[in-house]
PDB file of C-alpha atoms in Angstrom:
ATOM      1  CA  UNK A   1      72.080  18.651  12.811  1.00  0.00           C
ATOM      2  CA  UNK A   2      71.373  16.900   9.489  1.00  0.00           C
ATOM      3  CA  UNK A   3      75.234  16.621   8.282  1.00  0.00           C
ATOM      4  CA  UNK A   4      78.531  17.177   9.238  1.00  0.00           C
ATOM      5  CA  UNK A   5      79.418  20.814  10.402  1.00  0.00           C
ATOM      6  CA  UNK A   6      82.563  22.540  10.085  1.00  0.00           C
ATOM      7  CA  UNK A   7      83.850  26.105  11.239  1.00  0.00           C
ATOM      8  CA  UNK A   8      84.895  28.115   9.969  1.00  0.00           C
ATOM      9  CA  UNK A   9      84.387  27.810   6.669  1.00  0.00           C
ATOM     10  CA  UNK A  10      87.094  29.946   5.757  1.00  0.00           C
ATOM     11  CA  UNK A  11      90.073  30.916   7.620  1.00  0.00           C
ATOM     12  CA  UNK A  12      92.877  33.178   6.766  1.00  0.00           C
ATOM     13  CA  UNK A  13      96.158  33.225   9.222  1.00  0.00           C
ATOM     14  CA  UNK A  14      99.506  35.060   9.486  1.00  0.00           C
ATOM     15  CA  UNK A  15     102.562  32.839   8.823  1.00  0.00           C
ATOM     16  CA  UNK A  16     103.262  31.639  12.659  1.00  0.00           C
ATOM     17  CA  UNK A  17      99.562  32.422  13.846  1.00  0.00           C
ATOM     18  CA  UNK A  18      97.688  29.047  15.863  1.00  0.00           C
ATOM     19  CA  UNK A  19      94.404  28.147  14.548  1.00  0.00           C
ATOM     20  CA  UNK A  20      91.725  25.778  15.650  1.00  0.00           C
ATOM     21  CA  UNK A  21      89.403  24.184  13.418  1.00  0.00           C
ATOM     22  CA  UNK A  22      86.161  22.929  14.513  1.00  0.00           C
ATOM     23  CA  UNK A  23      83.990  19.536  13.637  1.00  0.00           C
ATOM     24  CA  UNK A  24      80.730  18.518  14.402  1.00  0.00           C
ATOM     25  CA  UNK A  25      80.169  15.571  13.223  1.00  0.00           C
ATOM     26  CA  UNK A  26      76.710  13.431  12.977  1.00  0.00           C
ATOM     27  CA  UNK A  27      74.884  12.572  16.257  1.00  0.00           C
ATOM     28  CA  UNK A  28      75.840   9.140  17.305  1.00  0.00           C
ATOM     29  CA  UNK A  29      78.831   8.637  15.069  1.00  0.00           C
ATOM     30  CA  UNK A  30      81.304   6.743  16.697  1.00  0.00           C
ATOM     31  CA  UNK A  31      84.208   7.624  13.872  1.00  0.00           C
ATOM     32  CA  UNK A  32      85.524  10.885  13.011  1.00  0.00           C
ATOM     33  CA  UNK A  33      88.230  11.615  10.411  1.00  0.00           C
ATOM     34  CA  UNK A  34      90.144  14.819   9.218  1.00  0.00           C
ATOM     35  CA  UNK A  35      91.623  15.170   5.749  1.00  0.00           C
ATOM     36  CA  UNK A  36      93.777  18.025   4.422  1.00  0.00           C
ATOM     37  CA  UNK A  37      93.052  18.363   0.546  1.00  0.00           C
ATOM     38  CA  UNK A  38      95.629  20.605  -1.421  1.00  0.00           C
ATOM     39  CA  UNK A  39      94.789  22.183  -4.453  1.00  0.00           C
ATOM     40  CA  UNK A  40      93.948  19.714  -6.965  1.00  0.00           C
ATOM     41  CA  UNK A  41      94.805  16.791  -5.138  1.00  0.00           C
ATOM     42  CA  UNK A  42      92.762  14.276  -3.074  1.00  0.00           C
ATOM     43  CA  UNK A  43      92.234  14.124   0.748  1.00  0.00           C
ATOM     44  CA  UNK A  44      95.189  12.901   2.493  1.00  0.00           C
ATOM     45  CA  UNK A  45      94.229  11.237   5.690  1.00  0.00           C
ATOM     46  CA  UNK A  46      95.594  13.377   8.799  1.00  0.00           C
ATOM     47  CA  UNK A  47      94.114  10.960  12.203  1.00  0.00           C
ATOM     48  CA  UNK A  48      91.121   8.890  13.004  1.00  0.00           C
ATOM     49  CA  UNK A  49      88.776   8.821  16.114  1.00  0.00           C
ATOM     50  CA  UNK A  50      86.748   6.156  17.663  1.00  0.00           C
ATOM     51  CA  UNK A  51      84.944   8.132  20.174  1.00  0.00           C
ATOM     52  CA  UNK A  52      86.909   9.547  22.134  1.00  0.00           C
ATOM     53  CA  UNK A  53      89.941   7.520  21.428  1.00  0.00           C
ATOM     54  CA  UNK A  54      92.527   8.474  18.868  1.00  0.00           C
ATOM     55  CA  UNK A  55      93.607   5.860  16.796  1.00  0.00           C
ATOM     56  CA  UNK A  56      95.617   6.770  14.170  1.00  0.00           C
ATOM     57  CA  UNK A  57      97.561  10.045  13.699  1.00  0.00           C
ATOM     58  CA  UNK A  58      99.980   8.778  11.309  1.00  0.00           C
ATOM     59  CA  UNK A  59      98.978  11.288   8.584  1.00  0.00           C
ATOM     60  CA  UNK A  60      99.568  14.614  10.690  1.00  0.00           C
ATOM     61  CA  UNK A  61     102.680  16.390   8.684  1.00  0.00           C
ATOM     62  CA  UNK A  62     103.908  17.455  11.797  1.00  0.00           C
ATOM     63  CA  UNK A  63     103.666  17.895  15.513  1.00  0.00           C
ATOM     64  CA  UNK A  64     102.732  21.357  15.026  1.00  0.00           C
ATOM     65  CA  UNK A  65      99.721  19.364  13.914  1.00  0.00           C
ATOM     66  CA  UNK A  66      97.083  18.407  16.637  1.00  0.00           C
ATOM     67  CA  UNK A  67      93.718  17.075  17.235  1.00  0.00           C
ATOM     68  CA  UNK A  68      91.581  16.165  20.111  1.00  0.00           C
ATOM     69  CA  UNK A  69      87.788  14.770  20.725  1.00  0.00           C
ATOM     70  CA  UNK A  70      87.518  14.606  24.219  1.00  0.00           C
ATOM     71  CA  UNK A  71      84.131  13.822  24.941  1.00  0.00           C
ATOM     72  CA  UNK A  72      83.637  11.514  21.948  1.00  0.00           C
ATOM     73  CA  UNK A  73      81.836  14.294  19.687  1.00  0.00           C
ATOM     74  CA  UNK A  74      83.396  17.611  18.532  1.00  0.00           C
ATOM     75  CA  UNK A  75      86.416  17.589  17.103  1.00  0.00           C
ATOM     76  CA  UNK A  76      88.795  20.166  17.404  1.00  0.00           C
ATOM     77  CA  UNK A  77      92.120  20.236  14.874  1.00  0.00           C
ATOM     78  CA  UNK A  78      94.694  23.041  16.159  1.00  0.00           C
ATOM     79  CA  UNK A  79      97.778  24.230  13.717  1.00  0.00           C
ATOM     80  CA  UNK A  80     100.600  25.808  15.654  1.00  0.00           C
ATOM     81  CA  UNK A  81     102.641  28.656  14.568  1.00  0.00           C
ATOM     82  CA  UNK A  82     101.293  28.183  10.794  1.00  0.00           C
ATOM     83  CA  UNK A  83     102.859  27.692   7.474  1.00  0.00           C
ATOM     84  CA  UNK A  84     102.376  28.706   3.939  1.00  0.00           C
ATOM     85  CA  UNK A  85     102.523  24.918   3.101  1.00  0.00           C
ATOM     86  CA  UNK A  86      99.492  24.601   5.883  1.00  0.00           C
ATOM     87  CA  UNK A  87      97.628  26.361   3.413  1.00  0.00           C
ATOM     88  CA  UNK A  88      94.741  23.870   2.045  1.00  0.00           C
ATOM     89  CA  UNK A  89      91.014  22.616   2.509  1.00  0.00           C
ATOM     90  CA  UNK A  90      90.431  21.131   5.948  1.00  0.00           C
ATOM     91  CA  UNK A  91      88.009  17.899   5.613  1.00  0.00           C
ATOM     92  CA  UNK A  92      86.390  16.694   8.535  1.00  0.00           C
ATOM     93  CA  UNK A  93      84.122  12.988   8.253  1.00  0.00           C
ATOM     94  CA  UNK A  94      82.031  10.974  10.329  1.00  0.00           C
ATOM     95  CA  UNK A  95      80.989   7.372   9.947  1.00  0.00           C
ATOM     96  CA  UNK A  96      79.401   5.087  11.680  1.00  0.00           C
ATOM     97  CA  UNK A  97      79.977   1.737  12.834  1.00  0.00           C
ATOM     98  CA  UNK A  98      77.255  -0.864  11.453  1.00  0.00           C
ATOM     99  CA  UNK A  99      77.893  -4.146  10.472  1.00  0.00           C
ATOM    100  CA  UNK A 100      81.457  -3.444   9.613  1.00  0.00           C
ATOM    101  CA  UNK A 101      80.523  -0.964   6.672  1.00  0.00           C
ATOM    102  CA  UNK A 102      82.716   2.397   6.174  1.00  0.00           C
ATOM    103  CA  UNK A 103      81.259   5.345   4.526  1.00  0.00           C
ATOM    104  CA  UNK A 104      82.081   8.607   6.054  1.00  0.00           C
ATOM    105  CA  UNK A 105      80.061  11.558   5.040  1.00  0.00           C
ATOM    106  CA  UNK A 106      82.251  14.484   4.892  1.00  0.00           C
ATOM    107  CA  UNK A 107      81.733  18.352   5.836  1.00  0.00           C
ATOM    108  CA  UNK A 108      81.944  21.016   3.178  1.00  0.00           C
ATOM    109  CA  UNK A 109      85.578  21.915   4.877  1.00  0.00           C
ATOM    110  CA  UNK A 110      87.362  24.843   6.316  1.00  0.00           C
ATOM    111  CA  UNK A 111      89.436  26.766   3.471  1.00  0.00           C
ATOM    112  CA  UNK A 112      92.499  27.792   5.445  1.00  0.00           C
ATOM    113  CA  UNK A 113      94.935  30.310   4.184  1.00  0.00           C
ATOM    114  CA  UNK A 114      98.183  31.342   5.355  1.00  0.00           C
ATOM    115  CA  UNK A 115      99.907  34.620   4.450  1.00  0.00           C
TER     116      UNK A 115
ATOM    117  CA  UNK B   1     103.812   5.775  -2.063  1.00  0.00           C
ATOM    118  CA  UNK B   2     100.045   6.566  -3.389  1.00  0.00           C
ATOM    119  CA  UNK B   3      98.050   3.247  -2.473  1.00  0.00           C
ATOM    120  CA  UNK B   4      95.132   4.657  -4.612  1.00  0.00           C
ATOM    121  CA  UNK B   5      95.995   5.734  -8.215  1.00  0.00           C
ATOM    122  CA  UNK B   6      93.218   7.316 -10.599  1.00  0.00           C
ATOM    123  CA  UNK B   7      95.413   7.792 -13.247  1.00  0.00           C
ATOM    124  CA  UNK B   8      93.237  10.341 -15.557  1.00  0.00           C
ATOM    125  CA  UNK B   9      92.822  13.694 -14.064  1.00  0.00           C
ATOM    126  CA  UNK B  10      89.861  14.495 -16.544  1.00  0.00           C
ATOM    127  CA  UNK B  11      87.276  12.992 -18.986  1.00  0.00           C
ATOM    128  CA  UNK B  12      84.732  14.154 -21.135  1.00  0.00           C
ATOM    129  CA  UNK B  13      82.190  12.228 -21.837  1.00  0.00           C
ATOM    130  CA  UNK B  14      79.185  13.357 -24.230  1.00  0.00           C
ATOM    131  CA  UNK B  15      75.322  13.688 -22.301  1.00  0.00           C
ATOM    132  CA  UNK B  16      73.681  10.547 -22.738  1.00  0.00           C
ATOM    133  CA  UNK B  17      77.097   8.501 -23.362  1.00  0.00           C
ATOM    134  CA  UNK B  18      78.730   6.393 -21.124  1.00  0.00           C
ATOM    135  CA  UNK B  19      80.920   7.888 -18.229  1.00  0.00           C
ATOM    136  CA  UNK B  20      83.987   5.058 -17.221  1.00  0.00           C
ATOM    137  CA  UNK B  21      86.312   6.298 -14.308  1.00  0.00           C
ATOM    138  CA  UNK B  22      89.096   3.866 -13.967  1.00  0.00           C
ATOM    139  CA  UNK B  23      91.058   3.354 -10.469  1.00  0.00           C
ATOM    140  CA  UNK B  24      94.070   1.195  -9.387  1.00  0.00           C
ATOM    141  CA  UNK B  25      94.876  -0.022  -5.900  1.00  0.00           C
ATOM    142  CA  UNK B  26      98.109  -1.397  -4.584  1.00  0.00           C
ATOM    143  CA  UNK B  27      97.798  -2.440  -1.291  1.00  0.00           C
ATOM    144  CA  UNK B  28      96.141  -5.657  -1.115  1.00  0.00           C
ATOM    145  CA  UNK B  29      94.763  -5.359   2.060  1.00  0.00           C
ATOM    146  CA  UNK B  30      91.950  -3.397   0.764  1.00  0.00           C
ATOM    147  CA  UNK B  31      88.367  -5.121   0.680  1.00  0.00           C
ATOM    148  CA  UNK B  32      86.047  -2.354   0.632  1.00  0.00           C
ATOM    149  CA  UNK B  33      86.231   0.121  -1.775  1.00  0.00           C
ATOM    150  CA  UNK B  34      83.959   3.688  -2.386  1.00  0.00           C
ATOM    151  CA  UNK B  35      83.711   6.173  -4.804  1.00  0.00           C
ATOM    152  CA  UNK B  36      82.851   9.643  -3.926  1.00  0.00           C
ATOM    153  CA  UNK B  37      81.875  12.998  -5.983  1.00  0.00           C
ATOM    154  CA  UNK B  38      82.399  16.515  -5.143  1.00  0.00           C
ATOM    155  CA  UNK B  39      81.171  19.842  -6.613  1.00  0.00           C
ATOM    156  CA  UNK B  40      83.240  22.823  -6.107  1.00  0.00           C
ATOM    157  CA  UNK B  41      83.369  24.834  -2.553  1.00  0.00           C
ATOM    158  CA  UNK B  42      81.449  21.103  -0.853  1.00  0.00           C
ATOM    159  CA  UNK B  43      82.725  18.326   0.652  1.00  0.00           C
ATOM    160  CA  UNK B  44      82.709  15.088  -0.912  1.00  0.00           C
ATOM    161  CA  UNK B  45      79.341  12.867  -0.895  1.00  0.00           C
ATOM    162  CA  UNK B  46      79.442   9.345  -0.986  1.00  0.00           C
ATOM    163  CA  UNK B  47      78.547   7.646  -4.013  1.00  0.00           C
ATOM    164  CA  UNK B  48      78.653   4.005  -4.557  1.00  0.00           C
ATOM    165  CA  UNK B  49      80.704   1.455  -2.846  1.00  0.00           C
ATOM    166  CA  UNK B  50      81.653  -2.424  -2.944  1.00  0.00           C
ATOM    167  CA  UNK B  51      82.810  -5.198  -0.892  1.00  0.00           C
ATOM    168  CA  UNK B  52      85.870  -7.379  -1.766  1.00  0.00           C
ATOM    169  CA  UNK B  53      83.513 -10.296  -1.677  1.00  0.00           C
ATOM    170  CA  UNK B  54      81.298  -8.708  -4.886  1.00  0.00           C
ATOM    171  CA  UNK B  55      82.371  -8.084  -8.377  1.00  0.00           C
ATOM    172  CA  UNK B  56      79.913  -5.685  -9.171  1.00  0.00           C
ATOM    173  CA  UNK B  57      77.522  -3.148  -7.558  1.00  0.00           C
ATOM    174  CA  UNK B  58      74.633  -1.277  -9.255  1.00  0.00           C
ATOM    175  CA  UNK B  59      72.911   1.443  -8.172  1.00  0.00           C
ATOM    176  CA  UNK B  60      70.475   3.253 -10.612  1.00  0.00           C
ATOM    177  CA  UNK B  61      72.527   4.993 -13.022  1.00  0.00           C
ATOM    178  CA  UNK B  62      75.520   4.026 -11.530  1.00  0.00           C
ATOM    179  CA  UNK B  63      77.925   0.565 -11.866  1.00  0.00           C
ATOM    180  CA  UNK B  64      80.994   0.080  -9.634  1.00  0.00           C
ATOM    181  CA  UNK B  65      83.257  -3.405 -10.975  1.00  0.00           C
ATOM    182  CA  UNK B  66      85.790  -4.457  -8.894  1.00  0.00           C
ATOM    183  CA  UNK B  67      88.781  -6.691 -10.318  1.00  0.00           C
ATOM    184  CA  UNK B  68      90.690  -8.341  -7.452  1.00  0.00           C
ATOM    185  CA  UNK B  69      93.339 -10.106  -9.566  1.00  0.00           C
ATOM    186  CA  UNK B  70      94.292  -6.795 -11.199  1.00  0.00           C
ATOM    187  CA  UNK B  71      93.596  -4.554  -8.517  1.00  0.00           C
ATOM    188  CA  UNK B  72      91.459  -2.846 -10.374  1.00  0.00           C
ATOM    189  CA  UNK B  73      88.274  -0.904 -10.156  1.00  0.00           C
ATOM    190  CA  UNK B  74      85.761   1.168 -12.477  1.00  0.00           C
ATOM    191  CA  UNK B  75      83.260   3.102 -12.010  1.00  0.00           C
ATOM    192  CA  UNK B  76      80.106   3.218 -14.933  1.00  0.00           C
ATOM    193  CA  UNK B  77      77.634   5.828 -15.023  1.00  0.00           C
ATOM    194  CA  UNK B  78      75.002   5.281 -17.893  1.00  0.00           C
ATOM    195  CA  UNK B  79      73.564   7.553 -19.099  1.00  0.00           C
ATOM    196  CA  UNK B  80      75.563  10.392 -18.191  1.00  0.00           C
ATOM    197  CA  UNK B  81      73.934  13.774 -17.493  1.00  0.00           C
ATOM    198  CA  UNK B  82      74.754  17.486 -17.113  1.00  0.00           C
ATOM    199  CA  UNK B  83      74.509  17.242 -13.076  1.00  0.00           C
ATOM    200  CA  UNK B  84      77.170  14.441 -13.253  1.00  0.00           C
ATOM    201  CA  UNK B  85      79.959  16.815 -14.366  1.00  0.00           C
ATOM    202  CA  UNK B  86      81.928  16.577 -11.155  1.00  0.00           C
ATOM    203  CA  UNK B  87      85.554  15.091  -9.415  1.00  0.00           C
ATOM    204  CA  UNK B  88      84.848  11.602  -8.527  1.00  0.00           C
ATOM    205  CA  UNK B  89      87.264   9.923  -6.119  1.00  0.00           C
ATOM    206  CA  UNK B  90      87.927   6.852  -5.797  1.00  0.00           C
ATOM    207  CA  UNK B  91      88.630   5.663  -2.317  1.00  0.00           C
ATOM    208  CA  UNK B  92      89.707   2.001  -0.294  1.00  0.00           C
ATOM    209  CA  UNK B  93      89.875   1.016   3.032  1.00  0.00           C
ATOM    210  CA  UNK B  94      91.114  -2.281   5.210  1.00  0.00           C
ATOM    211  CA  UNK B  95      88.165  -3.092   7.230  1.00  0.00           C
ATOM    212  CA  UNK B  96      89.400  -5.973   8.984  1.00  0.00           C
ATOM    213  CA  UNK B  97      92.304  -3.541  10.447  1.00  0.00           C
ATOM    214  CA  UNK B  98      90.982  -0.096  10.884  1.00  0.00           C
ATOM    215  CA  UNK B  99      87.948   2.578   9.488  1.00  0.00           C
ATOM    216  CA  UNK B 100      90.961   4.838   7.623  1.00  0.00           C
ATOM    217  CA  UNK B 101      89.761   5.494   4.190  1.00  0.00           C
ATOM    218  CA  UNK B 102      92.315   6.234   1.612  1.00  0.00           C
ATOM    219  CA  UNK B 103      91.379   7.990  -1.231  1.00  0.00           C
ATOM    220  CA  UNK B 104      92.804   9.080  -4.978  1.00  0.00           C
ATOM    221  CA  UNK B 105      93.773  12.104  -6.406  1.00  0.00           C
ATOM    222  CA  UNK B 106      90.685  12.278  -8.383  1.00  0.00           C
ATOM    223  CA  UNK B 107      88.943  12.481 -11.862  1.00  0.00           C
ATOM    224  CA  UNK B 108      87.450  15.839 -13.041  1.00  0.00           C
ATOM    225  CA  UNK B 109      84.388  14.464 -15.000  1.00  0.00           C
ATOM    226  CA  UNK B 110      83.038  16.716 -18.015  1.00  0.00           C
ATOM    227  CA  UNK B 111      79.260  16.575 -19.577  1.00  0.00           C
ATOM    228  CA  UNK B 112      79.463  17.657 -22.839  1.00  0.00           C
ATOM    229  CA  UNK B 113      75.842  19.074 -24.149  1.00  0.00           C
TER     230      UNK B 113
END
């Protein structure tokens, strides 16, 4: 595809209900990113692929927080047992890698809801 | 600890006027810097961005100046227009350490007719 794809776009879970959130980020990006935006507030960075590897998950909240790329492409980022305070706009971003450069071009975002 | 501040939640700026958004860094690490708009219910699309190594960065309408010393950045937009009422964020990164882009809270940007 043309863009970044996320699914769903909306998602609304019971309080202690798993989800999994789905990326699909553009061909031949080498870095993916996932950012949890709360109402009126900017992304906050959650972890950070390079291909397949995952480099940084400082930014997950907690370890009910998890992601995984395993072949380098699709990204999957799974909530366990879900929260109220879970409850915010899931970014997903790719970027490539060229000539040291950094601009990731973001997904419209899964709206996640927990009730 | 925010390591990107963008201090103004929202401006209004009249059509045609000048649009500034103003952004503060702390972490001095930081030498490339981005800003990025979003419209409601999308995700954000990149805008402009600049190198440590620059000062300044035009592209059509839109001016980014960066101010090392005071860790400072701005971004101009002149002439501003209707389809610029947006949130911008403001966002850095450390590329000689990692790709993890950091962003502000954001400025809510108003077009007055």
């Amino acid at each position: 595809g043309a863009g970044v794809s996320q699914s769903p776009r909306y998602k609304v879970a019971k309080r202690g209900q798993d989800v999994a959130l789905r990326c699909d980020p553009i061909s031949g990006h080498v870095s993916l990113f996932w950012y949890q935006q709360a109402l009126g507030q900017g992304p906050e960075f959650l972890t950070y692929f390079q291909n397949e590897a995952q480099l940084d998950k400082s930014g997950l909240p907690s370890d009910r927080f998890f992601a995984e790329r395993p072949e380098g492409s699709v990204s999957t980022l799974k909530i366990q047992r879900t929260q109220q305070e879970d409850s915010a706009v899931y970014l997903c971003a790719s970027s490539p890698i060229r000539d040291g450069l950094t601009e990731a071009f973001f997904g419209q975002g899964t709206r996640l809801t927990v009730v | 600890d925010q390591q990107v501040k963008q201090n103004s939640p929202s401006l209004s700026v009249q059509e045609g006027r000048i649009s500034i958004l103003n952004c503060d860094y702390t972490n001095s690490m930081f030498d490339y810097f981005l800003w990025y708009k979003k419209y409601p219910a999308e995700g954000p699309t990149f805008l402009i961005s600049i190198s440590s190594i620059k000062d300044k960065n035009e592209d059509g309408r839109f001016t980014v100046f960066l101010n090392k010393s005071a860790k400072h950045l701005s971004l101009h937009i002149v002439p501003s227009q209707p389809g610029d009422s947006a949130v911008y964020f403001c966002a850095a990164s450390a590329r000689g350490r990692d790709d993890k882009i950091i962003f502000g809270k954001g400025t809510r940007l108003h077009i007055l007719p």
